[in-house]
Coordinates of C-alpha atoms in Angstrom, one line a residue:
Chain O
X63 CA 167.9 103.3 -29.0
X64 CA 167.1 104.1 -25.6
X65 CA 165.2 107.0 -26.6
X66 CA 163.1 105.0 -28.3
X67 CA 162.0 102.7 -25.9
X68 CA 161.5 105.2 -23.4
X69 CA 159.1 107.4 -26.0
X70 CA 157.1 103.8 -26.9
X71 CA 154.1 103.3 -24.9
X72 CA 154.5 100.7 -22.2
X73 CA 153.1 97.2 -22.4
X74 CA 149.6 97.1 -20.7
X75 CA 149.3 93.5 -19.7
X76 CA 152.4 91.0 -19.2
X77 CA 151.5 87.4 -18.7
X78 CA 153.9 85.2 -16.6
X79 CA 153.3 81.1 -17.5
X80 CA 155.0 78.1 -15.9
X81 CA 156.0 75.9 -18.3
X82 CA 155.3 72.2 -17.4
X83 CA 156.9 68.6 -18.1
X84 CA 160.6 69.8 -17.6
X85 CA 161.4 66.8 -15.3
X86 CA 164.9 66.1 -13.6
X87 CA 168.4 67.3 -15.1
X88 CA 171.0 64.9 -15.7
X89 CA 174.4 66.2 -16.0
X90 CA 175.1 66.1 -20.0
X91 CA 171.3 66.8 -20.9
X92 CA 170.6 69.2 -23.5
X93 CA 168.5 72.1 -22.1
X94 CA 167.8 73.4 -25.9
X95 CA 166.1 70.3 -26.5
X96 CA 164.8 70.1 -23.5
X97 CA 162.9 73.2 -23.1
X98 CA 162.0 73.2 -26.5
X99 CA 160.0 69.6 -25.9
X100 CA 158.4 71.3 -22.9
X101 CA 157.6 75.0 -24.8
X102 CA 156.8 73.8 -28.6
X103 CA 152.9 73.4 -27.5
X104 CA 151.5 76.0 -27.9
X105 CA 155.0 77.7 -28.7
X106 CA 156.5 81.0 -27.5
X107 CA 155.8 84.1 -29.7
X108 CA 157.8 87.1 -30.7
X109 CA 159.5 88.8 -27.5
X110 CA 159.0 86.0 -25.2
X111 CA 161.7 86.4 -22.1
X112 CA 162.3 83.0 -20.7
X113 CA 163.3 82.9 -17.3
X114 CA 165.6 79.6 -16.3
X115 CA 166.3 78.4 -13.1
X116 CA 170.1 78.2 -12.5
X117 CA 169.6 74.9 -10.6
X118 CA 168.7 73.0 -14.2
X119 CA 172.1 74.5 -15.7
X120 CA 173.9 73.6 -12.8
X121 CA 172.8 69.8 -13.0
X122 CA 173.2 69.7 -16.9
X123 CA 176.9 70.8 -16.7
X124 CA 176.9 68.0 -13.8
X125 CA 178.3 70.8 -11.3
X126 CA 177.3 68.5 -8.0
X127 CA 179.6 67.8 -5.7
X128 CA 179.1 65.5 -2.3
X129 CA 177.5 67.6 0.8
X130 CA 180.9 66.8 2.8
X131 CA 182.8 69.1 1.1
X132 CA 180.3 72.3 0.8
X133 CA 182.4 73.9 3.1
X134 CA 185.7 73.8 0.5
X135 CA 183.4 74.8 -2.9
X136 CA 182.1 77.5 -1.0
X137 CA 186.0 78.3 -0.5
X138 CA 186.8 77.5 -4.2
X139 CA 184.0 79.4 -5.5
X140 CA 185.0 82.4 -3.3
X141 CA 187.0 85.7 -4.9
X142 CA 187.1 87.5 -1.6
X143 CA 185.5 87.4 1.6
X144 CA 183.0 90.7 2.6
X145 CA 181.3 89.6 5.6
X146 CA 181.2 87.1 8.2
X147 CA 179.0 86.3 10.9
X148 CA 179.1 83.6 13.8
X149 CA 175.8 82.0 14.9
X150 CA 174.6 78.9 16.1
X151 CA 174.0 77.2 13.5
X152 CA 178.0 77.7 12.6
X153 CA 179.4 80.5 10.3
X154 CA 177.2 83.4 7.4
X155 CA 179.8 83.6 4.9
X156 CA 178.5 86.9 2.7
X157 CA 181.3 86.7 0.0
X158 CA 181.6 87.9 -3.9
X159 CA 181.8 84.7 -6.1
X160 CA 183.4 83.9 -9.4
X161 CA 180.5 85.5 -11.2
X162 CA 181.0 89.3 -9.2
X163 CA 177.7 87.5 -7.0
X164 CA 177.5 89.2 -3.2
X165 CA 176.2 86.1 -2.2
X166 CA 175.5 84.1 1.0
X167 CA 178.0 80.7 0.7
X168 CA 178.8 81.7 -2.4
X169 CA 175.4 80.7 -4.2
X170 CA 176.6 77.3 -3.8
X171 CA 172.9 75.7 -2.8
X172 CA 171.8 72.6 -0.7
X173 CA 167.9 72.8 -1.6
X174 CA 166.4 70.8 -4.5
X175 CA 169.4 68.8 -5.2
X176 CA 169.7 65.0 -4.5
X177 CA 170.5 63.4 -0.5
X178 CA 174.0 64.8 0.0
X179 CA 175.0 66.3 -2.3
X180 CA 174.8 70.2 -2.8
X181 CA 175.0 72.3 -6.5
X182 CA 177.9 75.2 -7.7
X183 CA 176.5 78.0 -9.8
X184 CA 176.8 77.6 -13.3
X185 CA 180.0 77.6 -15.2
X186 CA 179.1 80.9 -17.4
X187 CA 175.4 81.6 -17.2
X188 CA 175.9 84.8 -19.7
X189 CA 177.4 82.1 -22.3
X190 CA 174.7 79.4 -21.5
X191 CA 171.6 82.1 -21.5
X192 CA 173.2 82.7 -25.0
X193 CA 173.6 79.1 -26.1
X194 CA 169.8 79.0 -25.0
X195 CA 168.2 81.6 -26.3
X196 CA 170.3 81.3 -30.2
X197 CA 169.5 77.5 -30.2
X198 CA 165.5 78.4 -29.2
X199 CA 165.6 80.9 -31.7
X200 CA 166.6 78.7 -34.4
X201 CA 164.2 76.0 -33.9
X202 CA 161.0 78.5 -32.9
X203 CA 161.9 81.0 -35.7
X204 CA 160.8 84.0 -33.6
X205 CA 163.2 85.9 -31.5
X206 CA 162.7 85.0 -27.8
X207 CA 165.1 86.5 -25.0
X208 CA 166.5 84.3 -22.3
X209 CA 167.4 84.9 -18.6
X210 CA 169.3 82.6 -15.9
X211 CA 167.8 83.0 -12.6
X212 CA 169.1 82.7 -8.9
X213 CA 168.2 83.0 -5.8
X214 CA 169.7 86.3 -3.7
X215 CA 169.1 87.4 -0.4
X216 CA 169.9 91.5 0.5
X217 CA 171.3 94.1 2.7
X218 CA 168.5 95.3 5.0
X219 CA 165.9 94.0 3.8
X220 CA 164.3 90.3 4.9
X221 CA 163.8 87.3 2.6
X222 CA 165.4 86.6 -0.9
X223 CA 164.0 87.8 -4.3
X224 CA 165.3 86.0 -8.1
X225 CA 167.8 88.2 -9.8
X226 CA 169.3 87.3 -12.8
X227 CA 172.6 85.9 -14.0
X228 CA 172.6 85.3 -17.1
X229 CA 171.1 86.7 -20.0
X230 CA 170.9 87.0 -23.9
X231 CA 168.6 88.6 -26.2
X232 CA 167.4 90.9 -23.6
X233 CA 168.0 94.5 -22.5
X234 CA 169.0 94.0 -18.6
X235 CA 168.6 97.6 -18.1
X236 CA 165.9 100.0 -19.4
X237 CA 168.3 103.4 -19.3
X238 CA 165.9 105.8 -18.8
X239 CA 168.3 108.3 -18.3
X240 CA 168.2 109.9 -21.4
X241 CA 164.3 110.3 -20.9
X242 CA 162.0 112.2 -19.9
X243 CA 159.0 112.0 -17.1
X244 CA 155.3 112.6 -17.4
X245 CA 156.1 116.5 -16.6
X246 CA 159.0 116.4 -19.2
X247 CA 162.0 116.6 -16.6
X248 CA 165.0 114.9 -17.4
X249 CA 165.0 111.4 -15.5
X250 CA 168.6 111.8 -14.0
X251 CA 169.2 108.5 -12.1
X252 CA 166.5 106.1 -13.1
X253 CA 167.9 102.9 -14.6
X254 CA 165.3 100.4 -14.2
X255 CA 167.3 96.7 -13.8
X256 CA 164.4 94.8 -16.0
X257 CA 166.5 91.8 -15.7
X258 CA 166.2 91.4 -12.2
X259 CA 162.3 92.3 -11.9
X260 CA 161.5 89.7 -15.0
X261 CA 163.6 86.8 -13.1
X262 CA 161.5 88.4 -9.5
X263 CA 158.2 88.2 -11.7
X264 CA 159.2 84.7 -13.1
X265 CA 159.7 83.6 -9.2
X266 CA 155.9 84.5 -8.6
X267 CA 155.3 81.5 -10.5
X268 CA 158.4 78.8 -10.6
X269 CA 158.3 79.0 -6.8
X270 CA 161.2 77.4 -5.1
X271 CA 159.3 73.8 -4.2
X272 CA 156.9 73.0 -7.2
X273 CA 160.2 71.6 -9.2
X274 CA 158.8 73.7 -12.4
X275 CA 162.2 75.8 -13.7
X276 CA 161.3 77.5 -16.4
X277 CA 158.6 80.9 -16.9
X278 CA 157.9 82.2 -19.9
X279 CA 157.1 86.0 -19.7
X280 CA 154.9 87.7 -22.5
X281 CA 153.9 91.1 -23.6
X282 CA 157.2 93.2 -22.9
X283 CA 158.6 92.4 -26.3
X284 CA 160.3 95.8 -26.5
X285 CA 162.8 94.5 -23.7
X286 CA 163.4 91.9 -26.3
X287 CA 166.8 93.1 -28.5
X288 CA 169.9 91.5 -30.4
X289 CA 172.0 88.7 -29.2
X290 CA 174.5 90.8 -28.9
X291 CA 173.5 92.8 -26.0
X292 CA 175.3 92.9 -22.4
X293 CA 174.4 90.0 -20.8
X294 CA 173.8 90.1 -16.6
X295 CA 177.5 90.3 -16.3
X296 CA 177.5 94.1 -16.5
X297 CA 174.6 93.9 -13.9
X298 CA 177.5 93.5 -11.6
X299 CA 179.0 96.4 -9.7
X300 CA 182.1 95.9 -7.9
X301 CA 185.1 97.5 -7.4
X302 CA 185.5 101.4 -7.2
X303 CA 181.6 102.5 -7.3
X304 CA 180.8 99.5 -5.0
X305 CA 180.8 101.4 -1.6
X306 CA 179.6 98.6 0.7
X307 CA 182.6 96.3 -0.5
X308 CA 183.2 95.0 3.5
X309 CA 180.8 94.6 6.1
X310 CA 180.5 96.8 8.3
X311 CA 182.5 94.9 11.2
X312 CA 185.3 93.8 8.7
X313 CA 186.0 97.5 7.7
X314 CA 186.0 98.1 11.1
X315 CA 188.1 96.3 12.1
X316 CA 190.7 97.0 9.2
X317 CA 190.7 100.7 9.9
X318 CA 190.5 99.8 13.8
X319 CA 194.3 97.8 12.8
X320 CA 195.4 100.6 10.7
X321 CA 194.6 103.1 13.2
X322 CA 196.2 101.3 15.6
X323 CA 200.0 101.3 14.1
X324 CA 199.4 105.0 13.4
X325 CA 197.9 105.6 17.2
X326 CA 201.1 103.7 18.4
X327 CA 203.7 105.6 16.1
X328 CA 202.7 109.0 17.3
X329 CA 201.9 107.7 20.9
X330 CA 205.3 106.5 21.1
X331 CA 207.2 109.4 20.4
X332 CA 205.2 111.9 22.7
X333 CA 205.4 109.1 25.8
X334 CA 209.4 108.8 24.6
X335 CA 209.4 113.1 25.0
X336 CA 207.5 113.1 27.8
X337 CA 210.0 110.9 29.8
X338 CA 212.3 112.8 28.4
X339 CA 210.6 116.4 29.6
X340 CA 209.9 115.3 33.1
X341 CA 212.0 115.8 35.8
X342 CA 213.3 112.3 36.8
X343 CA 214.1 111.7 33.6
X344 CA 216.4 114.2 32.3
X345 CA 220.0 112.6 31.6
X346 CA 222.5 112.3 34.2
Chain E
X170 CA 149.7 77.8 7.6
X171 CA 153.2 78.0 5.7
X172 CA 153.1 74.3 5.2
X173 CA 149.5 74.9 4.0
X174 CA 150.9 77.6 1.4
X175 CA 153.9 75.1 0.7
X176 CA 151.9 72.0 -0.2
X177 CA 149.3 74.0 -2.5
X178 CA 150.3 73.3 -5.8
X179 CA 152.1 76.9 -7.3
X180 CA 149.7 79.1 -9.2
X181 CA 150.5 78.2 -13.2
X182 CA 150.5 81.3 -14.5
X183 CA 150.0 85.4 -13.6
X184 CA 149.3 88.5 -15.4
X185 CA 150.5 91.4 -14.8
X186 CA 148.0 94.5 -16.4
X187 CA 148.7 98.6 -16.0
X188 CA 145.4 99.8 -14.6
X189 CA 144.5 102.8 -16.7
X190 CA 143.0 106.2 -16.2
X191 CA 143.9 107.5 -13.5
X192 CA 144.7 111.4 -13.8
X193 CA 147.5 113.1 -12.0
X194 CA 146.8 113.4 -8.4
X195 CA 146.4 116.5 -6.1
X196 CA 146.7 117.0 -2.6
X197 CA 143.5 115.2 -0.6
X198 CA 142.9 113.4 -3.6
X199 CA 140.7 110.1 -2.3
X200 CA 142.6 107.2 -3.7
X201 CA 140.1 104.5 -3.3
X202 CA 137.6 105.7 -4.8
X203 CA 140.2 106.7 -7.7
X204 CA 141.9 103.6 -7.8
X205 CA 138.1 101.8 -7.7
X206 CA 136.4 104.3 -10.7
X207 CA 139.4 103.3 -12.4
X208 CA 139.2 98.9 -11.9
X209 CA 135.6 98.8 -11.4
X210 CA 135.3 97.9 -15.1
X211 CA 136.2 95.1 -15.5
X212 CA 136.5 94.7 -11.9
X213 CA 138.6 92.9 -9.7
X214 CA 138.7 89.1 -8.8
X215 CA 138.7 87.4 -5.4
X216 CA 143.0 87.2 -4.8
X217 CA 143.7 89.9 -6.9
X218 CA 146.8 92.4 -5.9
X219 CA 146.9 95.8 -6.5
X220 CA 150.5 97.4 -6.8
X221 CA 150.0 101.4 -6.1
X222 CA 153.5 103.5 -6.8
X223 CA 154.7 105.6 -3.3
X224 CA 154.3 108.9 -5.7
X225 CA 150.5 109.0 -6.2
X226 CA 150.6 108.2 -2.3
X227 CA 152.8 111.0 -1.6
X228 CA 151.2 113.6 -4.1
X229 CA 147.7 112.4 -2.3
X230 CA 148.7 113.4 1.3
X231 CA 150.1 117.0 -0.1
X232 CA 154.4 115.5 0.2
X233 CA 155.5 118.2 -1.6
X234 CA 158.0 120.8 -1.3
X235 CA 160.4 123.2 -3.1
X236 CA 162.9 121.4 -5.3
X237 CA 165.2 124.4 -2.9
X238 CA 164.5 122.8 -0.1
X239 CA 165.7 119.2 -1.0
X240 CA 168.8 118.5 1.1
X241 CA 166.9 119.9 4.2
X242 CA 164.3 117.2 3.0
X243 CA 166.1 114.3 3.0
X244 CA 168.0 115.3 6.4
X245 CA 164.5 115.5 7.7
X246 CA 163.7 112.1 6.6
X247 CA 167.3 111.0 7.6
X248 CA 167.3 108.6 10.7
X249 CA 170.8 107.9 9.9
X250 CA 173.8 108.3 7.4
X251 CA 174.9 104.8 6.4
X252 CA 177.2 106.1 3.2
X253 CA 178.3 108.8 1.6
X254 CA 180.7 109.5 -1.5
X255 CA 181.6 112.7 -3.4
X256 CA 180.8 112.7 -6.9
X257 CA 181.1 115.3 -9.7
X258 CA 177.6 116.0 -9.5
X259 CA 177.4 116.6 -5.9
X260 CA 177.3 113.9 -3.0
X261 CA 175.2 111.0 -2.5
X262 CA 174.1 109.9 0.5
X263 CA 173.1 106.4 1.2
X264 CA 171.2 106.9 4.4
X265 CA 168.5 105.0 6.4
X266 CA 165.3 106.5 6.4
X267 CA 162.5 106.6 8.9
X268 CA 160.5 104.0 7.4
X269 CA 163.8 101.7 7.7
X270 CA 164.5 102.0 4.0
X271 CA 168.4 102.4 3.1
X272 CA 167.9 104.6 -0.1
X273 CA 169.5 106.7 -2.0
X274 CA 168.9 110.5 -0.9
X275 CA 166.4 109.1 1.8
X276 CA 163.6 108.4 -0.9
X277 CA 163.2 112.0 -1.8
X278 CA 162.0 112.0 -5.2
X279 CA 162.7 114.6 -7.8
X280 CA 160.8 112.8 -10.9
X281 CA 157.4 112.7 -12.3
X282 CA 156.8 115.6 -10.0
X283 CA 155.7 119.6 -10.5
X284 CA 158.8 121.4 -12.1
X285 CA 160.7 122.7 -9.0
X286 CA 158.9 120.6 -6.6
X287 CA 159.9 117.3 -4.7
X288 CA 158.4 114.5 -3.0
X289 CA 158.5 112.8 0.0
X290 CA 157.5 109.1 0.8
X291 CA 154.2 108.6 2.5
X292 CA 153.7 109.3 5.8
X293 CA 153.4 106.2 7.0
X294 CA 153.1 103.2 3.4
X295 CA 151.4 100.2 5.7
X296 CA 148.5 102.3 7.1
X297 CA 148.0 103.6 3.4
X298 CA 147.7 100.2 2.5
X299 CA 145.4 99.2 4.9
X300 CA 143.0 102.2 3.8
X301 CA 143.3 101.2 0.4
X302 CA 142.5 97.6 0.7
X303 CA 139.8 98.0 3.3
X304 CA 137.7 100.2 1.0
X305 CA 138.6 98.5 -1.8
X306 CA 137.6 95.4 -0.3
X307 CA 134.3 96.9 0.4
X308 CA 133.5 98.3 -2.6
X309 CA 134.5 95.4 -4.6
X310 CA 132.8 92.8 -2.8
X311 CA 136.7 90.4 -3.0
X312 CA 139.4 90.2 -0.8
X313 CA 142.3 91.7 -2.6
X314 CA 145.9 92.8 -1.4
X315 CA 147.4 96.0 -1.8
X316 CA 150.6 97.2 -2.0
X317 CA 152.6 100.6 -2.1
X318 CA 156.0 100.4 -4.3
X319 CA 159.1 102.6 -4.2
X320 CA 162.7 102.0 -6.6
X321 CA 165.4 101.4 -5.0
X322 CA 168.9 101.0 -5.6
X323 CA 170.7 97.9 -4.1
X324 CA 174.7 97.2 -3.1
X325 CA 176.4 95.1 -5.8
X326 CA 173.7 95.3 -8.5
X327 CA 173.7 98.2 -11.1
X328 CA 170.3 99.8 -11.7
X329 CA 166.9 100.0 -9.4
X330 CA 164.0 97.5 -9.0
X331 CA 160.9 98.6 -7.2
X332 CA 160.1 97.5 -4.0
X333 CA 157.3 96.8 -1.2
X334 CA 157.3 99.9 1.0
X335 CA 154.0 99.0 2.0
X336 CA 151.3 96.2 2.2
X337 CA 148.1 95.1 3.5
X338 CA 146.3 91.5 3.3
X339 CA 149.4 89.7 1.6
X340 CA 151.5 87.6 2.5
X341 CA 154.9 89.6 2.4
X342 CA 157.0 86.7 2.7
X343 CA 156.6 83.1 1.7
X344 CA 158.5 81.8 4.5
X345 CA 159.6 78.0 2.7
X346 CA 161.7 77.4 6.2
X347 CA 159.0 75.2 7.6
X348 CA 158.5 73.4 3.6
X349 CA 160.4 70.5 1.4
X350 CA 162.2 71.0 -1.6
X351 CA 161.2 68.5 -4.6
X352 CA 163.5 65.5 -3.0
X353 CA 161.9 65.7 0.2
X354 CA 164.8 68.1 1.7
X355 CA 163.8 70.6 4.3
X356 CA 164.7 74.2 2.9
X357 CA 166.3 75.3 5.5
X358 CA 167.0 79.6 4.5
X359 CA 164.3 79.9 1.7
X360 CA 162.0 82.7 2.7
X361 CA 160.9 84.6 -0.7
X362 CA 160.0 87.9 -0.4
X363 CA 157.0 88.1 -2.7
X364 CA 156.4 91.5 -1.6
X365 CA 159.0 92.8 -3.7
X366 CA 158.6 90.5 -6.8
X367 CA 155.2 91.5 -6.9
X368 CA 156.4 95.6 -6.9
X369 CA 158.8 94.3 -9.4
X370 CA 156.5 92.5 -11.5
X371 CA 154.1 95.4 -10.9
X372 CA 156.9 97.9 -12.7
X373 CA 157.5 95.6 -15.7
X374 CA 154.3 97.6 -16.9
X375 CA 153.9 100.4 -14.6
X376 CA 157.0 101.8 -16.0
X377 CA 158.8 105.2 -14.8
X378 CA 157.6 107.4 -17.8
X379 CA 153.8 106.5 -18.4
X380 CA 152.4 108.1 -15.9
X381 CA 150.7 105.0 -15.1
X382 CA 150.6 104.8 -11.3
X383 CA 149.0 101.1 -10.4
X384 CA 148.8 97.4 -11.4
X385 CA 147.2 94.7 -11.0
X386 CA 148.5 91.5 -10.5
X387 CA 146.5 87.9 -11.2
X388 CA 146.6 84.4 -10.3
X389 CA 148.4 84.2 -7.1
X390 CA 145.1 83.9 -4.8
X391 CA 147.2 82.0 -2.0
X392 CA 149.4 85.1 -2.0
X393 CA 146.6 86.9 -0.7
X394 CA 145.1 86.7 3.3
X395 CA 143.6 88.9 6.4
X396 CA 143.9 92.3 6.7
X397 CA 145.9 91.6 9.8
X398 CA 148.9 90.0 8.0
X399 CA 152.2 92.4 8.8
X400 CA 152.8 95.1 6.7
X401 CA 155.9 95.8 4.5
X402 CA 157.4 97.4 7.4
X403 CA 158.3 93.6 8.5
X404 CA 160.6 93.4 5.6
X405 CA 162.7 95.9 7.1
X406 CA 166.1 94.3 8.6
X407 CA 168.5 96.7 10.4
X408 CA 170.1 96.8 13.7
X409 CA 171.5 93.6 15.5
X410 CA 171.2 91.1 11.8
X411 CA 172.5 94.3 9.7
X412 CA 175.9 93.3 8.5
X413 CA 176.0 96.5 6.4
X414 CA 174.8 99.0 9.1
X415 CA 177.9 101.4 7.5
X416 CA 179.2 101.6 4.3
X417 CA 182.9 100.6 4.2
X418 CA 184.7 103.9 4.4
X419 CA 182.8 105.2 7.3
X420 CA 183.3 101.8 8.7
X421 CA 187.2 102.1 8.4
X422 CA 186.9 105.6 9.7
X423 CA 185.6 104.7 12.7
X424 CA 187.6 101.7 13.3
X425 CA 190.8 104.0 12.1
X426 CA 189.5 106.2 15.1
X427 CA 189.1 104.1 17.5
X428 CA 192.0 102.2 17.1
X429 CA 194.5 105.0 16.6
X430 CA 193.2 105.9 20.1
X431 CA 194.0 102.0 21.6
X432 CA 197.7 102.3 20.1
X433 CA 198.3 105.8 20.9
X434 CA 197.6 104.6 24.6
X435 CA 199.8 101.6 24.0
X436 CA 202.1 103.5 22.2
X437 CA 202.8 106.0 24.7
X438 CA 203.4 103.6 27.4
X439 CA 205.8 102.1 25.3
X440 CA 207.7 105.1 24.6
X441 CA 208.0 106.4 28.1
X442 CA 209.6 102.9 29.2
X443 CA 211.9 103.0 26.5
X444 CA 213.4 105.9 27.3
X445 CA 213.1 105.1 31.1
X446 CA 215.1 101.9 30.1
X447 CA 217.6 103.7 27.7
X448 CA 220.8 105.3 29.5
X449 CA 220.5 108.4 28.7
X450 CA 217.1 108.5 30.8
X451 CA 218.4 107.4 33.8
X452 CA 217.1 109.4 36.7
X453 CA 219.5 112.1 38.0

């Protein structure tokens, strides 16, 4: 399978559109119908990715809660602190979220949502992005592949780029490890994420202020597959290969506490034999 | 100038095209005029945004050396070891490199070069940049962008995306900081890094195995500016704002260190007064 895509020639062109007329979500609106209104003219062809902001999921599964209590969904959305930093506009929380996200506050977003109020990810973007792309499959009778997209910022490097987080119908990685480059050599390490750099490419043109949610990206229909592929779930890698799983101040300061009872153990005994060793303090 | 970006209305749709015929490149090779025999029919429009892969870079400025000599390679390009783990294979290193990149092996490339050969990253990405799109600029008659791209593995996230490692005449980041969101709200963290969606969009057709080196991306004119803008090296965040300066097991090495030092100290005191205090201490 693999193999297969690798040996195919590459797509030459891909064409990124916004789609237009998608207006507000309301929770309880059906997104099938939806973006199907908004797509149907002039229709999506065979091997059509579409890219979905997570923001319209969120508000169709109603997941808004008042601006007053940001600081607690951040908390409930929260699996485990990795890094923390004070500034002066209050407290960076860098924390892995429900969905195995290493995100700033969770993911949980202030930006593009009504006066005080603030947005959760959504429930199960792998399960929606499924929902999606099965129900747009059935009523534009071409298979179409569809990806949830959010918003991520990144170690080292400035600014944020889209990755995705949900996904159906599409093939999040392009393994070319089993292939071979231009000179024939095996490609070792190469696993191109083509999840992330279609919801990055989809960005280009959603933008973050124009209120349009939805891309539709054309010409890379070989990334296009079964229903039942991974979704963006097993883009997530946490756990034992993860080796940046605290900040670097947080693992400091865990080995700095576990070094400490072990400095004081040993300390202890050679300041107890030393008394002991020295002169004015050999027994009477 | 931002707001000015902000308020234009988001370009409606992109494309994304793998510029072809361009041969494999030797040392001294003169990429412009490469890069411009292969565009100049059909030509490039006025906004247009080249994406050039680091390896025809590299393979252009003579990078190359003997697959042999590959760890003393990437210690050469090593500034500084931010991870390392053992593997079956080997170790990887996770270090930062002198161009402020935290990659993988410092960026030294075994693939889609000569059979025992690797490659280095480009001297210096930005200046090549600035080459390119001056002379392309000049022989085109348009203002175009140029960018050099690199993959690169990222914390949390299985597989690679491509990158910006260079730039010159875009606008790396669109900082939204100073913009509204759709209900009027300031957005107050936004700053997209377009840089990298456009390597990323760029590698949707450029691919690892075509042997395709550049793209061209379309329709995102306002993305496009002076030859003065900043270069990709801008993107580059380490030092004071680098919550992941070490990877977590050095980082709870050195905070083990440290700290066994504090409570040994601590410890030893301790000890010496408890057997001070203790009878069988007592001074003669």
């Amino acid at each position: 399978m693999n193999a297969e895509r690798n040996n195919a020639a590459r797509t030459a062109r891909v064409t990124v559109r916004a789609v237009e007329g998608i207006g507000e979500i309301r929770p309880g609106d059906d997104l099938v119908q939806l973006i199907w209104d908004a797509v149907r003219e002039p229709g999506m062809a065979e091997g059509d990715i579409l890219v979905v902001t997570s923001k319209i999921v969120s508000k169709a599964e109603g997941r808004i809660v008042h601006a007053s209590d940001r600081e607690q969904a951040i908390t409930d959305e929260t699996v485990r602190l990795v890094a923390s930093r004070a500034h002066e506009n209050g407290v960076t929380r860098i924390v892995e979220n429900r969905l195995g996200m290493v995100a700033a506050a969770a993911g949980v977003d202030a930006s593009n949502t009504p006066e005080g109020t603030v947005l959760l990810l959504p429930h199960d973007p792998d399960a929606t992005a499924q929902q999606l792309a099965k129900g747009l499959r059935e009523l534009s009778g071409v298979a179409i592949g569809v990806l949830i997209s959010d918003t991520l910022g990144r170690p080292w490097r400035e600014g944020q780029t889209d990755v995705a987080i949900g996904a159906a119908g599409v093939h999040v990685i392009d393994d070319l490890r089993g292939g071979t480059d231009a000179a024939g050599r095996p490609l070792t390490v190469t696993m191109a994420c083509t999840a992330d750099e279609l919801a990055a490419a989809g960005d280009l043109v959603k933008g973050k202020t124009s209120g349009c949610p939805v891309a539709i990206v054309s010409g890379l229909r070989h990334a296009v597959g079964s229903l039942d592929l991974p979704g963006a779930s097993s883009l997530v890698r946490i756990g034992d290969r993860d080796m940046f799983r605290l900040g670097t101040d947080e693992a400091i300061e865990l080995g700095r506490s576990e070094g400490h009872a072990e400095g004081f153990s040993v300390g202890y005994a050679a300041g107890m034999a030393a008394a002991q060793a020295s002169g004015v303090n050999k027994p009477a």
